[in-house]
Short mmCIF file of N, CA and C in Angstrom, two decimals:
data_model
loop_
_atom_site.label_atom_id
_atom_site.label_comp_id
_atom_site.label_asym_id
_atom_site.label_seq_id
_atom_site.Cartn_x
_atom_site.Cartn_y
_atom_site.Cartn_z
N GLY A 1 60.18 94.63 -107.70
CA GLY A 1 60.45 93.69 -107.49
C GLY A 1 60.48 92.47 -106.83
N ALA A 2 60.12 92.53 -105.91
CA ALA A 2 59.20 91.38 -104.99
C ALA A 2 58.19 90.99 -105.43
N ARG A 3 56.84 91.52 -105.79
CA ARG A 3 56.39 90.87 -106.10
C ARG A 3 56.19 90.35 -107.46
N ALA A 4 57.00 90.94 -108.43
CA ALA A 4 57.25 90.60 -109.36
C ALA A 4 57.67 89.14 -109.42
N ALA A 5 59.07 89.11 -108.62
CA ALA A 5 59.34 87.76 -108.44
C ALA A 5 58.20 86.39 -108.11
N ASP A 6 57.14 87.38 -107.13
CA ASP A 6 56.52 86.21 -106.07
C ASP A 6 55.41 85.95 -107.30
N ALA A 7 55.21 86.73 -108.34
CA ALA A 7 53.89 86.31 -109.07
C ALA A 7 54.64 85.88 -110.21
N ALA A 8 55.74 85.95 -110.62
CA ALA A 8 56.54 84.63 -111.60
C ALA A 8 56.34 83.33 -110.92
N GLY A 9 57.31 83.35 -109.82
CA GLY A 9 57.02 82.23 -109.09
C GLY A 9 55.55 81.55 -109.22
N ARG A 10 54.37 82.06 -108.68
CA ARG A 10 53.52 81.31 -109.11
C ARG A 10 52.78 81.07 -110.09
N ALA A 11 53.39 81.88 -110.93
CA ALA A 11 53.05 81.83 -112.64
C ALA A 11 53.23 79.88 -113.14
N GLN A 12 54.66 79.33 -112.46
CA GLN A 12 54.96 78.57 -112.62
C GLN A 12 54.24 77.53 -112.12
N PRO A 13 54.16 77.56 -110.89
CA PRO A 13 53.62 76.21 -110.68
C PRO A 13 52.00 75.77 -110.88
N ALA A 14 51.91 77.24 -111.12
CA ALA A 14 50.48 77.45 -111.62
C ALA A 14 50.07 76.03 -113.03
N ARG A 15 51.07 76.70 -113.83
CA ARG A 15 51.15 76.05 -115.22
C ARG A 15 51.29 74.73 -115.15
N VAL A 16 52.07 73.98 -114.52
CA VAL A 16 52.21 72.74 -113.58
C VAL A 16 51.62 72.31 -113.39
N ARG A 17 50.36 72.91 -112.81
CA ARG A 17 49.42 72.29 -112.36
C ARG A 17 48.08 71.72 -113.20
N LEU A 18 48.19 72.98 -114.26
CA LEU A 18 46.95 72.66 -115.23
C LEU A 18 47.31 71.42 -116.16
N ARG A 19 48.34 71.81 -116.45
CA ARG A 19 49.02 70.92 -117.41
C ARG A 19 48.20 69.43 -116.85
N PRO A 20 48.70 68.54 -116.31
CA PRO A 20 47.89 67.18 -116.20
C PRO A 20 46.64 67.35 -115.59
N ALA A 21 46.20 68.65 -114.58
CA ALA A 21 45.00 68.44 -114.53
C ALA A 21 43.58 68.67 -115.45
N ARG A 22 44.38 68.95 -116.61
CA ARG A 22 43.40 68.85 -118.11
C ARG A 22 43.68 67.77 -118.88
N PRO A 23 42.85 66.59 -118.96
CA PRO A 23 43.30 65.26 -119.91
C PRO A 23 42.08 65.79 -120.16
N ARG A 24 42.17 66.26 -121.56
CA ARG A 24 40.83 67.01 -122.51
C ARG A 24 40.87 65.36 -123.51
N GLN A 25 41.84 64.72 -124.20
CA GLN A 25 41.21 63.44 -124.42
C GLN A 25 41.44 62.15 -123.81
N GLY A 26 41.58 62.55 -122.61
CA GLY A 26 41.66 61.25 -121.32
C GLY A 26 42.67 60.10 -122.06
N LEU A 27 43.90 60.87 -122.22
CA LEU A 27 45.20 60.03 -122.95
C LEU A 27 45.67 59.53 -121.14
N PRO A 28 46.68 58.51 -121.74
CA PRO A 28 47.01 58.09 -120.70
C PRO A 28 48.58 58.61 -119.61
N GLN A 29 49.12 59.80 -120.52
CA GLN A 29 50.07 60.41 -119.93
C GLN A 29 49.56 62.03 -120.89
N PRO A 30 49.04 62.44 -120.52
CA PRO A 30 48.92 63.73 -120.47
C PRO A 30 49.86 64.26 -120.40
N HIS A 31 50.55 64.47 -119.35
CA HIS A 31 51.59 65.46 -118.86
C HIS A 31 52.69 65.00 -119.57
N ARG A 32 52.89 64.56 -120.76
CA ARG A 32 53.92 64.05 -121.68
C ARG A 32 53.77 64.72 -122.58
N VAL A 33 52.51 65.17 -122.92
CA VAL A 33 52.21 66.10 -124.28
C VAL A 33 51.34 66.65 -124.06
N PRO A 34 51.36 67.78 -123.01
CA PRO A 34 50.65 68.85 -123.52
C PRO A 34 50.00 70.24 -124.09
N LEU A 35 51.93 69.94 -125.30
CA LEU A 35 51.64 71.05 -126.47
C LEU A 35 50.40 70.55 -127.36
N LEU A 36 49.92 69.17 -127.53
CA LEU A 36 49.05 68.63 -128.39
C LEU A 36 47.69 69.03 -128.10
N ARG A 37 47.00 69.75 -129.42
CA ARG A 37 45.70 70.04 -128.85
C ARG A 37 44.83 68.83 -129.50
N PRO A 38 43.70 68.64 -129.26
CA PRO A 38 43.02 67.76 -129.83
C PRO A 38 42.34 68.15 -131.44
N GLY A 39 42.85 69.17 -132.10
CA GLY A 39 42.71 69.31 -133.65
C GLY A 39 44.11 68.67 -134.24
N GLU A 40 45.13 68.89 -133.20
CA GLU A 40 46.82 69.01 -133.59
C GLU A 40 46.98 67.23 -133.63
N LEU A 41 46.27 66.53 -133.25
CA LEU A 41 46.22 65.10 -133.56
C LEU A 41 46.14 64.30 -134.55
#
């Protein structure tokens, strides 16, 4: 139980960090459109 909660706690901030850390198209605000992929624009 404790390990599962810890893993979930680690997964959440990891996702938040990966979103702004990947400016695929060099957008000025990549954190506002993390769901948009290069082929979807």
